[in-house]
Amino acid sequence: MKVYIDGKYYSEKDAKISVFDHGLLYGDGVFEGIRAYHGRVFKLKEHIERLYWSAKAILLDIPLTPAEMTEAVLATCRKNNCRDGYIRLVVTRGVGTLGLNPNRCKRPSVIIIAGKIQLYPPELYEEGMAIVTVPTTRNLVNAVNPAIKSLNYLNNILAKIEANNAGVEEAIMLNQEGFVAECTGDNIFIVRQGHLYTPPLSAGALYGITRNTVLDLARERGLPTSEINLTRYDLYIADECFLTGTGAEIIPVTRIDGRVIGQGKPGPVTRDLIQRYHALTRVSGEPI
Ligand code: PXG
């Protein structure tokens, strides 16, 4: 594997950054997780756009234009013969001093890794997944806003550990008001009486690209959609529930906090959206 760092390619062994990089010292940086399918990078424009939004929010000047960044991602895929895979794009604040002041960091570093994704076990896509609500709440929107895809994922990692401790793969995180925000690396949806619901972004969630794609696919299919605050009660009485993310795609949820959701198996709307999503990944994306 060849890893892109600041315009050069390095072998996996030599792909290293400084211990003085504030990305490491303080989690000061931003990232994206992108998928390639069949020789095309899916939703590349949207991922690049979100990367620059995240960077803008933390006052980080990315040393490449969005067009140069797009080309760097595609070039890294070509270099690695990556046709189906997972692309991790990271921009760190760069090398600085041991103080947290970012103005000591001269130049942000850009890292692009074109590798493989580790998905949820395949049987969970067939049978559905059990998830639980965890005590760790989503970050406040007036702190590090959860809309920023920053290198500071410790809050989500704590929630993931709490899910693992409960014997499940994913956690539902509530916001400070007690409404459902999202999961640790996925957005959440429910279906009830022929209507699709997902929490509004203001509940404290990442502006998920798969979330947007699913809302589009649902509208195309004539399924009414609403972005409204959801409580745990709303999840429990749903007919169907699923999670969306670049890595997970669309994964059915059939048990929440010990309550069986709907019929206890992936429902018809979820299965239809999964098919539509796969169909879209087969035909769209930026050619590598
Ligand atoms: N919420 C959070 C907190 C995320 O990190 C999503 C929602 C889904 O967003 P997208 O734009 O991907 O639909 C994410 C994204 C991984 C992995 O390795 C995680 C994500 C994406 C790709 C891989 O766990 N999270």
Short mmCIF file of C-alpha atoms and ligand atoms in Angstrom, two decimals:
data_model
loop_
_atom_site.label_atom_id
_atom_site.label_comp_id
_atom_site.label_asym_id
_atom_site.label_seq_id
_atom_site.Cartn_x
_atom_site.Cartn_y
_atom_site.Cartn_z
CA MET A 1 0.00 0.00 0.00
CA LYS A 2 1.17 3.52 -0.82
CA VAL A 3 0.04 6.23 1.57
CA TYR A 4 -0.18 9.86 0.43
CA ILE A 5 1.33 12.35 2.86
CA ASP A 6 1.69 15.99 1.78
CA GLY A 7 2.08 15.25 -1.92
CA LYS A 8 4.39 12.24 -1.65
CA TYR A 9 3.73 8.50 -1.43
CA TYR A 10 5.19 6.29 1.28
CA SER A 11 5.10 2.57 1.94
CA GLU A 12 2.93 1.52 4.88
CA LYS A 13 6.06 1.08 6.99
CA ASP A 14 7.37 4.56 6.19
CA ALA A 15 4.03 6.37 6.32
CA LYS A 16 4.62 8.33 9.51
CA ILE A 17 3.89 11.74 10.95
CA SER A 18 5.64 13.67 13.69
CA VAL A 19 4.88 13.09 17.37
CA PHE A 20 4.64 16.91 17.51
CA ASP A 21 1.71 16.98 15.09
CA HIS A 22 -1.24 18.53 16.88
CA GLY A 23 -3.49 15.93 15.26
CA LEU A 24 -1.82 13.46 17.60
CA LEU A 25 -1.18 15.75 20.57
CA TYR A 26 -4.67 17.29 20.71
CA GLY A 27 -6.90 15.56 18.17
CA ASP A 28 -6.63 18.85 16.28
CA GLY A 29 -7.68 18.04 12.74
CA VAL A 30 -10.50 16.78 10.54
CA PHE A 31 -11.18 13.68 8.47
CA GLU A 32 -13.45 11.90 6.01
CA GLY A 33 -14.28 8.25 5.40
CA ILE A 34 -15.11 7.58 1.74
CA ARG A 35 -15.95 4.43 -0.25
CA ALA A 36 -14.99 3.36 -3.75
CA TYR A 37 -17.22 0.93 -5.65
CA HIS A 38 -16.49 -0.60 -9.04
CA GLY A 39 -13.72 1.85 -9.91
CA ARG A 40 -15.64 4.95 -8.84
CA VAL A 41 -15.42 7.06 -5.72
CA PHE A 42 -18.94 7.35 -4.32
CA LYS A 43 -20.16 10.86 -3.38
CA LEU A 44 -16.64 12.26 -3.61
CA LYS A 45 -17.83 15.82 -4.17
CA GLU A 46 -19.98 15.67 -1.03
CA HIS A 47 -17.14 14.26 1.09
CA ILE A 48 -14.68 16.90 -0.13
CA GLU A 49 -17.24 19.61 0.56
CA ARG A 50 -17.84 18.35 4.10
CA LEU A 51 -14.08 18.12 4.74
CA TYR A 52 -13.71 21.82 3.90
CA TRP A 53 -16.72 22.70 6.06
CA SER A 54 -15.18 20.82 9.02
CA ALA A 55 -11.85 22.58 8.41
CA LYS A 56 -13.52 25.97 8.17
CA ALA A 57 -15.32 25.39 11.46
CA ILE A 58 -12.01 24.78 13.27
CA LEU A 59 -10.17 27.57 11.37
CA LEU A 60 -7.87 25.15 9.63
CA ASP A 61 -6.63 26.26 6.20
CA ILE A 62 -6.23 23.18 4.04
CA PRO A 63 -3.12 23.73 1.88
CA LEU A 64 -4.85 22.31 -1.23
CA THR A 65 -7.84 23.59 -3.17
CA PRO A 66 -10.89 21.29 -3.24
CA ALA A 67 -10.03 20.47 -6.88
CA GLU A 68 -6.46 19.54 -5.93
CA MET A 69 -7.76 17.47 -3.01
CA THR A 70 -10.18 15.64 -5.31
CA GLU A 71 -7.34 14.86 -7.70
CA ALA A 72 -5.08 13.71 -4.83
CA VAL A 73 -7.77 11.26 -3.67
CA LEU A 74 -8.25 9.85 -7.18
CA ALA A 75 -4.47 9.66 -7.76
CA THR A 76 -4.01 7.77 -4.47
CA CYS A 77 -6.69 5.29 -5.56
CA ARG A 78 -4.93 4.82 -8.92
CA LYS A 79 -1.55 4.39 -7.23
CA ASN A 80 -3.03 1.62 -5.06
CA ASN A 81 -5.15 -0.03 -7.76
CA CYS A 82 -8.05 0.64 -5.45
CA ARG A 83 -11.36 -0.01 -7.26
CA ASP A 84 -13.42 -1.13 -4.28
CA GLY A 85 -12.27 0.09 -0.94
CA TYR A 86 -12.26 2.59 1.82
CA ILE A 87 -10.48 5.91 1.62
CA ARG A 88 -9.46 7.71 4.77
CA LEU A 89 -8.71 11.38 4.26
CA VAL A 90 -7.11 13.19 7.21
CA VAL A 91 -6.00 16.79 7.58
CA THR A 92 -4.07 17.54 10.77
CA ARG A 93 -3.14 20.93 12.19
CA GLY A 94 0.48 19.92 11.53
CA VAL A 95 3.70 20.03 13.50
CA GLY A 96 3.72 22.51 16.38
CA THR A 97 5.06 22.93 19.89
CA LEU A 98 3.96 21.16 23.06
CA GLY A 99 1.55 24.00 23.77
CA LEU A 100 -1.93 23.71 22.38
CA ASN A 101 -1.85 27.02 20.53
CA PRO A 102 -2.47 26.15 16.86
CA ASN A 103 -0.71 29.30 15.64
CA ARG A 104 2.60 27.51 16.29
CA CYS A 105 1.70 24.94 13.64
CA LYS A 106 3.21 26.09 10.35
CA ARG A 107 1.47 23.86 7.87
CA PRO A 108 -1.40 21.36 8.06
CA SER A 109 -0.64 17.84 6.87
CA VAL A 110 -2.81 15.95 4.39
CA ILE A 111 -2.91 12.15 4.62
CA ILE A 112 -4.78 9.87 2.21
CA ILE A 113 -5.02 6.13 2.79
CA ALA A 114 -6.77 3.94 0.21
CA GLY A 115 -7.42 0.67 2.00
CA LYS A 116 -10.09 -1.84 2.89
CA ILE A 117 -13.12 -1.36 5.07
CA GLN A 118 -14.06 -3.60 7.95
CA LEU A 119 -17.83 -3.91 7.86
CA TYR A 120 -20.29 -5.26 10.37
CA PRO A 121 -20.56 -9.07 10.17
CA PRO A 122 -22.56 -9.98 6.99
CA GLU A 123 -25.21 -11.93 8.92
CA LEU A 124 -26.28 -8.71 10.67
CA TYR A 125 -27.40 -7.32 7.28
CA GLU A 126 -29.62 -10.39 6.87
CA GLU A 127 -30.94 -10.72 10.40
CA GLY A 128 -30.71 -7.19 11.74
CA MET A 129 -28.65 -5.85 14.57
CA ALA A 130 -29.28 -5.29 18.28
CA ILE A 131 -28.25 -1.91 19.66
CA VAL A 132 -28.58 -0.11 22.99
CA THR A 133 -28.81 3.46 24.26
CA VAL A 134 -25.69 4.40 26.21
CA PRO A 135 -25.04 6.89 29.03
CA THR A 136 -22.48 8.98 27.13
CA THR A 137 -24.45 11.75 25.42
CA ARG A 138 -23.61 13.41 22.13
CA ASN A 139 -21.33 16.43 22.35
CA LEU A 140 -23.15 19.74 22.81
CA VAL A 141 -23.63 21.75 19.64
CA ASN A 142 -22.06 24.72 21.45
CA ALA A 143 -18.91 22.72 22.28
CA VAL A 144 -17.14 20.76 19.52
CA ASN A 145 -20.20 20.59 17.29
CA PRO A 146 -20.96 16.97 16.30
CA ALA A 147 -21.39 18.26 12.74
CA ILE A 148 -17.62 18.71 12.59
CA LYS A 149 -15.91 15.49 11.55
CA SER A 150 -12.94 16.21 13.78
CA LEU A 151 -10.12 13.93 14.93
CA ASN A 152 -11.64 14.20 18.41
CA TYR A 153 -13.78 11.05 18.44
CA LEU A 154 -13.24 10.13 22.08
CA ASN A 155 -16.85 10.83 22.97
CA ASN A 156 -18.01 8.37 20.30
CA ILE A 157 -15.35 5.86 21.32
CA LEU A 158 -16.64 5.94 24.91
CA ALA A 159 -20.15 5.28 23.61
CA LYS A 160 -18.83 2.43 21.45
CA ILE A 161 -17.12 0.86 24.49
CA GLU A 162 -20.39 1.12 26.42
CA ALA A 163 -22.15 -0.68 23.54
CA ASN A 164 -19.46 -3.35 23.45
CA ASN A 165 -19.76 -3.81 27.23
CA ALA A 166 -23.48 -4.40 26.71
CA GLY A 167 -22.63 -7.07 24.11
CA VAL A 168 -23.76 -5.15 21.00
CA GLU A 169 -22.00 -3.50 18.07
CA GLU A 170 -23.46 -0.01 18.07
CA ALA A 171 -24.77 2.60 20.50
CA ILE A 172 -27.61 5.09 20.29
CA MET A 173 -26.45 8.44 21.62
CA LEU A 174 -28.97 10.92 22.99
CA ASN A 175 -28.41 14.66 23.13
CA GLN A 176 -28.46 16.76 26.28
CA GLU A 177 -32.24 17.15 26.02
CA GLY A 178 -32.78 13.40 25.83
CA PHE A 179 -33.69 13.23 22.14
CA VAL A 180 -32.07 10.69 19.86
CA ALA A 181 -29.04 12.20 18.07
CA GLU A 182 -27.31 9.38 16.16
CA CYS A 183 -25.02 6.40 16.69
CA THR A 184 -21.23 6.43 17.14
CA GLY A 185 -20.49 6.21 13.41
CA ASP A 186 -23.91 6.07 11.78
CA ASN A 187 -27.10 8.12 11.49
CA ILE A 188 -30.39 6.53 12.54
CA PHE A 189 -33.79 6.20 10.83
CA ILE A 190 -37.14 4.65 11.70
CA VAL A 191 -40.14 3.69 9.60
CA ARG A 192 -43.61 3.98 11.11
CA GLN A 193 -46.91 3.64 9.32
CA GLY A 194 -45.35 4.17 5.90
CA HIS A 195 -43.39 7.27 6.91
CA LEU A 196 -39.61 7.63 7.23
CA TYR A 197 -38.23 9.61 10.18
CA THR A 198 -34.74 10.67 11.17
CA PRO A 199 -33.61 13.18 13.81
CA PRO A 200 -32.94 16.71 12.54
CA LEU A 201 -29.29 17.69 12.24
CA SER A 202 -29.87 20.18 15.05
CA ALA A 203 -30.34 17.21 17.43
CA GLY A 204 -26.53 16.91 17.26
CA ALA A 205 -25.55 14.63 14.43
CA LEU A 206 -23.06 14.45 11.63
CA TYR A 207 -24.43 15.77 8.34
CA GLY A 208 -24.32 12.21 7.05
CA ILE A 209 -23.82 11.75 3.33
CA THR A 210 -25.48 8.32 3.40
CA ARG A 211 -28.30 9.93 5.41
CA ASN A 212 -28.83 12.43 2.60
CA THR A 213 -28.65 9.73 -0.06
CA VAL A 214 -31.27 7.65 1.78
CA LEU A 215 -33.59 10.66 2.14
CA ASP A 216 -33.27 11.20 -1.65
CA LEU A 217 -33.91 7.50 -2.40
CA ALA A 218 -36.95 7.50 -0.12
CA ARG A 219 -38.43 10.58 -1.83
CA GLU A 220 -37.80 9.00 -5.26
CA ARG A 221 -39.75 5.98 -4.08
CA GLY A 222 -42.63 8.20 -2.91
CA LEU A 223 -42.01 7.52 0.76
CA PRO A 224 -42.84 10.59 2.90
CA THR A 225 -39.89 11.69 5.05
CA SER A 226 -39.60 13.92 8.12
CA GLU A 227 -36.63 15.19 10.08
CA ILE A 228 -38.10 15.51 13.57
CA ASN A 229 -36.97 14.98 17.15
CA LEU A 230 -37.29 11.36 18.18
CA THR A 231 -37.37 9.90 21.67
CA ARG A 232 -36.38 6.39 22.67
CA TYR A 233 -40.12 5.66 22.87
CA ASP A 234 -40.46 6.52 19.17
CA LEU A 235 -37.72 4.01 18.37
CA TYR A 236 -39.33 1.27 20.46
CA ILE A 237 -42.69 1.53 18.71
CA ALA A 238 -41.23 1.81 15.19
CA ASP A 239 -42.14 -0.72 12.48
CA GLU A 240 -38.55 -0.68 11.20
CA CYS A 241 -35.24 0.87 12.15
CA PHE A 242 -31.92 1.11 10.33
CA LEU A 243 -28.59 2.91 10.52
CA THR A 244 -26.76 4.64 7.68
CA GLY A 245 -23.08 5.40 7.14
CA THR A 246 -20.40 5.24 4.49
CA GLY A 247 -18.90 2.17 6.14
CA ALA A 248 -22.10 0.46 7.25
CA GLU A 249 -24.19 1.52 4.21
CA ILE A 250 -27.72 0.67 5.43
CA ILE A 251 -27.91 -1.81 8.27
CA PRO A 252 -31.21 -3.03 9.74
CA VAL A 253 -31.79 -2.78 13.50
CA THR A 254 -34.17 -5.32 15.02
CA ARG A 255 -33.67 -4.88 18.75
CA ILE A 256 -33.23 -1.70 20.81
CA ASP A 257 -32.62 -1.75 24.57
CA GLY A 258 -34.09 -5.26 24.67
CA ARG A 259 -37.28 -4.30 22.77
CA VAL A 260 -37.96 -6.17 19.53
CA ILE A 261 -38.51 -3.70 16.68
CA GLY A 262 -41.45 -4.44 14.37
CA GLN A 263 -41.48 -8.09 13.35
CA GLY A 264 -37.94 -8.63 14.66
CA LYS A 265 -36.47 -8.93 11.18
CA PRO A 266 -35.41 -6.42 8.50
CA GLY A 267 -38.60 -4.82 7.19
CA PRO A 268 -39.72 -4.25 3.57
CA VAL A 269 -38.86 -0.53 3.44
CA THR A 270 -35.37 -1.16 4.81
CA ARG A 271 -34.77 -4.00 2.35
CA ASP A 272 -36.00 -1.90 -0.55
CA LEU A 273 -33.76 1.03 0.41
CA ILE A 274 -30.77 -1.31 0.74
CA GLN A 275 -31.38 -2.52 -2.83
CA ARG A 276 -31.76 1.00 -4.15
CA TYR A 277 -28.58 2.06 -2.36
CA HIS A 278 -26.58 -0.84 -3.84
CA ALA A 279 -27.98 -0.06 -7.28
CA LEU A 280 -26.82 3.56 -6.93
CA THR A 281 -23.30 2.59 -5.82
CA ARG A 282 -23.05 0.43 -8.94
CA VAL A 283 -23.68 3.30 -11.34
CA SER A 284 -22.61 6.57 -9.73
CA GLY A 285 -19.39 8.10 -8.47
CA GLU A 286 -16.26 9.86 -9.68
CA PRO A 287 -14.30 7.58 -12.05
CA ILE A 288 -10.87 6.65 -10.68
N1 PXG B 1 -22.26 9.85 12.37
C1 PXG B 1 -20.98 9.81 12.73
C2 PXG B 1 -20.59 10.25 14.09
C3 PXG B 1 -20.01 9.38 11.80
O1 PXG B 1 -18.73 9.35 12.12
C4 PXG B 1 -21.79 8.99 10.21
C5 PXG B 1 -22.69 9.47 11.15
C6 PXG B 1 -22.31 8.62 8.85
O2 PXG B 1 -21.93 9.63 7.90
P1 PXG B 1 -21.68 9.30 6.37
O3 PXG B 1 -21.38 10.62 5.78
O4 PXG B 1 -20.53 8.34 6.29
O5 PXG B 1 -22.95 8.73 5.87
C7 PXG B 1 -20.42 8.95 10.51
C8 PXG B 1 -19.42 8.49 9.50
C9 PXG B 1 -15.69 3.65 10.45
C10 PXG B 1 -16.40 4.66 9.60
O6 PXG B 1 -14.58 3.25 10.07
C11 PXG B 1 -17.22 5.60 10.18
C12 PXG B 1 -17.86 6.54 9.39
C13 PXG B 1 -17.72 6.52 8.03
C14 PXG B 1 -16.89 5.56 7.46
C15 PXG B 1 -16.23 4.61 8.24
O7 PXG B 1 -16.20 3.30 11.53
N2 PXG B 1 -18.63 7.44 10.05
#
